[in-house]
């Protein structure tokens, strides 16, 4: 736990575990199924609103090292020093420690949302091309799903392949809807 606290402090020098709450944002869902990604602009709006409403919150945008560049676009849109690109800074073995010191996570349907279920940290998971009824993470999870007629378009039955190139199912979920659940 001390190691992860130090990493947070390395990225946000003013971090004080007694004064700040960490909110994790996992905005990527791997290159295997980009349809699972909520629009980056929506993440930026959500983060800006959280930072405006809660002065004690810092946002750590997590992901793999290959996701740093994509997360940078969100960071640049937010333009707030309490929002940092934390992608690629933690090993898989450190995620439990990171999740145990964090207040909550907002994530696309992806591995980190499932890993979070081994901790008591609440996770808010955005679903679109897959159904949370089958693939929702266990644990303290709130699945956010527009439940459109075209969704789910990805399943084990179609070998997780879809012809969809316009994930309306996720675009229909507004930052305000997510904020209402999270805040």
CSV table of C-alpha atoms in Angstrom, one decimal:
chain,number,residue,atom,x,y,z
A,1,UNK,CA,0.0,0.0,0.0
A,2,UNK,CA,2.8,2.4,0.8
A,3,UNK,CA,4.4,1.8,-2.6
A,4,UNK,CA,1.1,2.7,-4.4
A,5,UNK,CA,0.6,5.8,-2.2
A,6,UNK,CA,4.1,6.9,-3.1
A,7,UNK,CA,3.4,6.5,-6.8
A,8,UNK,CA,0.3,8.6,-6.5
A,9,UNK,CA,2.4,11.3,-4.7
A,10,UNK,CA,4.9,11.1,-7.5
A,11,UNK,CA,2.2,12.0,-10.0
A,12,UNK,CA,0.3,14.4,-7.8
A,13,UNK,CA,2.9,15.9,-5.3
A,14,UNK,CA,0.2,17.6,-3.2
A,15,UNK,CA,-1.6,14.3,-2.5
A,16,UNK,CA,-2.5,13.8,1.1
A,17,UNK,CA,-4.4,10.5,1.8
A,18,UNK,CA,-6.1,12.3,4.7
A,19,UNK,CA,-7.5,15.1,2.6
A,20,UNK,CA,-7.9,13.7,-0.9
A,21,UNK,CA,-10.2,11.1,-2.4
A,22,UNK,CA,-9.0,9.2,-5.4
A,23,UNK,CA,-11.4,8.6,-8.3
A,24,UNK,CA,-10.1,6.2,-10.9
A,25,UNK,CA,-11.2,6.6,-14.5
A,26,UNK,CA,-10.4,3.7,-16.9
A,27,UNK,CA,-11.4,5.2,-20.3
A,28,UNK,CA,-10.1,2.4,-22.5
A,29,UNK,CA,-11.2,-1.1,-23.2
A,30,UNK,CA,-8.4,-2.5,-25.3
A,31,UNK,CA,-7.9,-2.5,-29.0
A,32,UNK,CA,-9.6,-5.8,-29.4
A,33,UNK,CA,-13.1,-4.3,-29.1
A,34,UNK,CA,-13.0,-0.5,-29.4
A,35,UNK,CA,-16.8,-0.4,-29.6
A,36,UNK,CA,-16.8,-0.8,-25.8
A,37,UNK,CA,-15.3,2.7,-25.4
A,38,UNK,CA,-17.4,5.5,-24.1
A,39,UNK,CA,-16.5,8.7,-26.1
A,40,UNK,CA,-13.4,10.4,-24.7
A,41,UNK,CA,-15.3,13.8,-24.7
A,42,UNK,CA,-17.8,12.3,-22.3
A,43,UNK,CA,-15.1,11.2,-20.0
A,44,UNK,CA,-13.6,14.8,-20.1
A,45,UNK,CA,-17.0,16.3,-19.2
A,46,UNK,CA,-17.6,13.8,-16.4
A,47,UNK,CA,-14.1,14.5,-15.0
A,48,UNK,CA,-14.5,18.2,-15.2
A,49,UNK,CA,-17.9,18.0,-13.3
A,50,UNK,CA,-16.4,15.8,-10.6
A,51,UNK,CA,-13.5,18.1,-10.1
A,52,UNK,CA,-15.7,21.2,-10.0
A,53,UNK,CA,-18.2,19.6,-7.5
A,54,UNK,CA,-15.7,17.9,-5.2
A,55,UNK,CA,-12.5,19.9,-4.3
A,56,UNK,CA,-11.1,17.0,-2.4
A,57,UNK,CA,-11.1,14.6,-5.4
A,58,UNK,CA,-8.1,13.8,-7.6
A,59,UNK,CA,-8.7,11.8,-10.8
A,60,UNK,CA,-6.2,9.1,-11.8
A,61,UNK,CA,-6.8,8.0,-15.4
A,62,UNK,CA,-5.6,4.4,-15.5
A,63,UNK,CA,-4.7,2.0,-18.3
A,64,UNK,CA,-1.9,0.2,-19.9
A,65,UNK,CA,1.3,1.9,-21.2
A,66,UNK,CA,-0.1,1.7,-24.8
A,67,UNK,CA,-3.2,3.7,-23.7
A,68,UNK,CA,-1.2,6.7,-22.3
A,69,UNK,CA,-1.5,8.7,-25.6
A,70,UNK,CA,-5.3,8.3,-25.8
A,71,UNK,CA,-5.6,9.3,-22.2
A,72,UNK,CA,-3.5,12.4,-22.8
A,73,UNK,CA,-6.3,13.7,-25.1
A,74,UNK,CA,-8.7,13.5,-22.1
A,75,UNK,CA,-6.2,15.1,-19.8
A,76,UNK,CA,-5.7,18.0,-22.2
A,77,UNK,CA,-9.5,18.5,-22.5
A,78,UNK,CA,-9.9,18.5,-18.8
A,79,UNK,CA,-7.1,21.0,-18.1
A,80,UNK,CA,-7.0,20.6,-14.3
A,81,UNK,CA,-3.9,19.6,-12.3
A,82,UNK,CA,-6.1,17.3,-10.2
A,83,UNK,CA,-6.5,15.0,-13.2
A,84,UNK,CA,-3.4,13.0,-14.1
A,85,UNK,CA,-2.4,10.3,-16.6
A,86,UNK,CA,-1.7,7.3,-14.4
A,87,UNK,CA,-1.7,4.8,-17.3
A,88,UNK,CA,1.2,2.3,-17.4
A,89,UNK,CA,2.4,3.2,-13.9
A,90,UNK,CA,1.1,0.2,-12.0
A,91,UNK,CA,1.8,-3.5,-12.3
A,92,UNK,CA,-1.1,-5.9,-12.3
A,93,UNK,CA,-0.1,-7.0,-8.8
A,94,UNK,CA,-0.5,-3.4,-7.6
A,95,UNK,CA,-4.1,-2.9,-8.7
A,96,UNK,CA,-5.6,-4.3,-5.5
A,97,UNK,CA,-3.6,-1.8,-3.5
A,98,UNK,CA,-4.6,1.0,-5.8
A,99,UNK,CA,-8.3,0.0,-5.7
A,100,UNK,CA,-8.2,-0.3,-1.9
A,101,UNK,CA,-7.1,3.4,-1.5
A,102,UNK,CA,-9.6,4.7,-4.1
A,103,UNK,CA,-13.1,6.0,-3.5
A,104,UNK,CA,-14.5,4.6,-6.7
A,105,UNK,CA,-13.9,3.8,-10.4
A,106,UNK,CA,-15.7,4.7,-13.6
A,107,UNK,CA,-14.7,2.3,-16.4
A,108,UNK,CA,-15.7,0.9,-19.7
A,109,UNK,CA,-16.5,-2.7,-19.7
A,110,UNK,CA,-13.0,-4.1,-19.4
A,111,UNK,CA,-10.6,-6.1,-17.2
A,112,UNK,CA,-10.0,-3.4,-14.5
A,113,UNK,CA,-13.7,-3.2,-13.8
A,114,UNK,CA,-13.7,-7.0,-13.1
A,115,UNK,CA,-10.4,-6.8,-11.1
A,116,UNK,CA,-12.1,-4.2,-8.9
A,117,UNK,CA,-14.6,-6.8,-7.6
A,118,UNK,CA,-11.9,-8.3,-5.3
A,119,UNK,CA,-12.0,-5.0,-3.3
A,120,UNK,CA,-14.8,-3.0,-1.7
A,121,UNK,CA,-14.3,-0.1,-4.1
A,122,UNK,CA,-17.5,0.8,-5.9
A,123,UNK,CA,-17.2,0.5,-9.7
A,124,UNK,CA,-19.4,2.2,-12.3
A,125,UNK,CA,-19.2,0.3,-15.5
A,126,UNK,CA,-20.4,1.5,-18.9
A,127,UNK,CA,-21.9,-1.2,-21.1
A,128,UNK,CA,-23.0,-1.1,-24.7
A,129,UNK,CA,-22.1,-3.8,-27.2
A,130,UNK,CA,-22.2,-6.5,-24.5
A,131,UNK,CA,-24.9,-7.1,-22.0
A,132,UNK,CA,-24.2,-6.6,-18.3
A,133,UNK,CA,-26.6,-9.4,-17.6
A,134,UNK,CA,-24.0,-11.9,-18.7
A,135,UNK,CA,-20.8,-9.9,-18.5
A,136,UNK,CA,-21.3,-7.5,-15.6
A,137,UNK,CA,-18.5,-7.5,-13.0
A,138,UNK,CA,-19.2,-9.0,-9.5
A,139,UNK,CA,-18.8,-7.0,-6.4
A,140,UNK,CA,-19.9,-3.5,-5.6
A,141,UNK,CA,-20.7,-2.6,-9.2
A,142,UNK,CA,-23.3,-0.4,-10.9
A,143,UNK,CA,-23.7,-1.3,-14.6
A,144,UNK,CA,-24.7,1.6,-16.8
A,145,UNK,CA,-26.5,0.4,-19.9
A,146,UNK,CA,-28.8,2.2,-22.4
A,147,UNK,CA,-30.4,-1.1,-23.4
A,148,UNK,CA,-30.9,-0.2,-27.0
A,149,UNK,CA,-32.5,-2.7,-29.4
A,150,UNK,CA,-29.2,-3.2,-31.3
A,151,UNK,CA,-27.4,-4.1,-28.1
A,152,UNK,CA,-25.9,-6.5,-27.3
A,153,UNK,CA,-24.2,-6.9,-30.7
A,154,UNK,CA,-21.2,-8.8,-29.3
A,155,UNK,CA,-21.5,-12.2,-27.6
A,156,UNK,CA,-20.0,-15.6,-27.4
A,157,UNK,CA,-22.5,-16.7,-30.0
A,158,UNK,CA,-20.9,-14.4,-32.7
A,159,UNK,CA,-17.3,-15.0,-31.5
A,160,UNK,CA,-17.2,-11.5,-30.1
A,161,UNK,CA,-17.3,-10.0,-33.6
A,162,UNK,CA,-19.6,-7.1,-34.7
A,163,UNK,CA,-20.1,-5.1,-37.8
A,164,UNK,CA,-21.0,-2.1,-35.7
A,165,UNK,CA,-18.7,0.9,-36.3
A,166,UNK,CA,-20.9,3.5,-34.5
A,167,UNK,CA,-21.5,2.5,-30.9
A,168,UNK,CA,-24.7,4.5,-30.4
A,169,UNK,CA,-25.3,2.2,-27.4
A,170,UNK,CA,-22.6,4.0,-25.5
A,171,UNK,CA,-23.0,7.4,-27.0
A,172,UNK,CA,-26.6,7.5,-25.7
A,173,UNK,CA,-25.3,7.4,-22.1
A,174,UNK,CA,-24.6,11.0,-21.1
A,175,UNK,CA,-22.0,12.3,-18.7
A,176,UNK,CA,-24.9,13.7,-16.6
A,177,UNK,CA,-26.4,10.2,-16.3
A,178,UNK,CA,-23.1,8.9,-15.0
A,179,UNK,CA,-22.5,11.9,-12.8
A,180,UNK,CA,-26.0,11.4,-11.2
A,181,UNK,CA,-25.0,7.8,-10.2
A,182,UNK,CA,-21.4,8.6,-9.1
A,183,UNK,CA,-21.9,11.8,-7.2
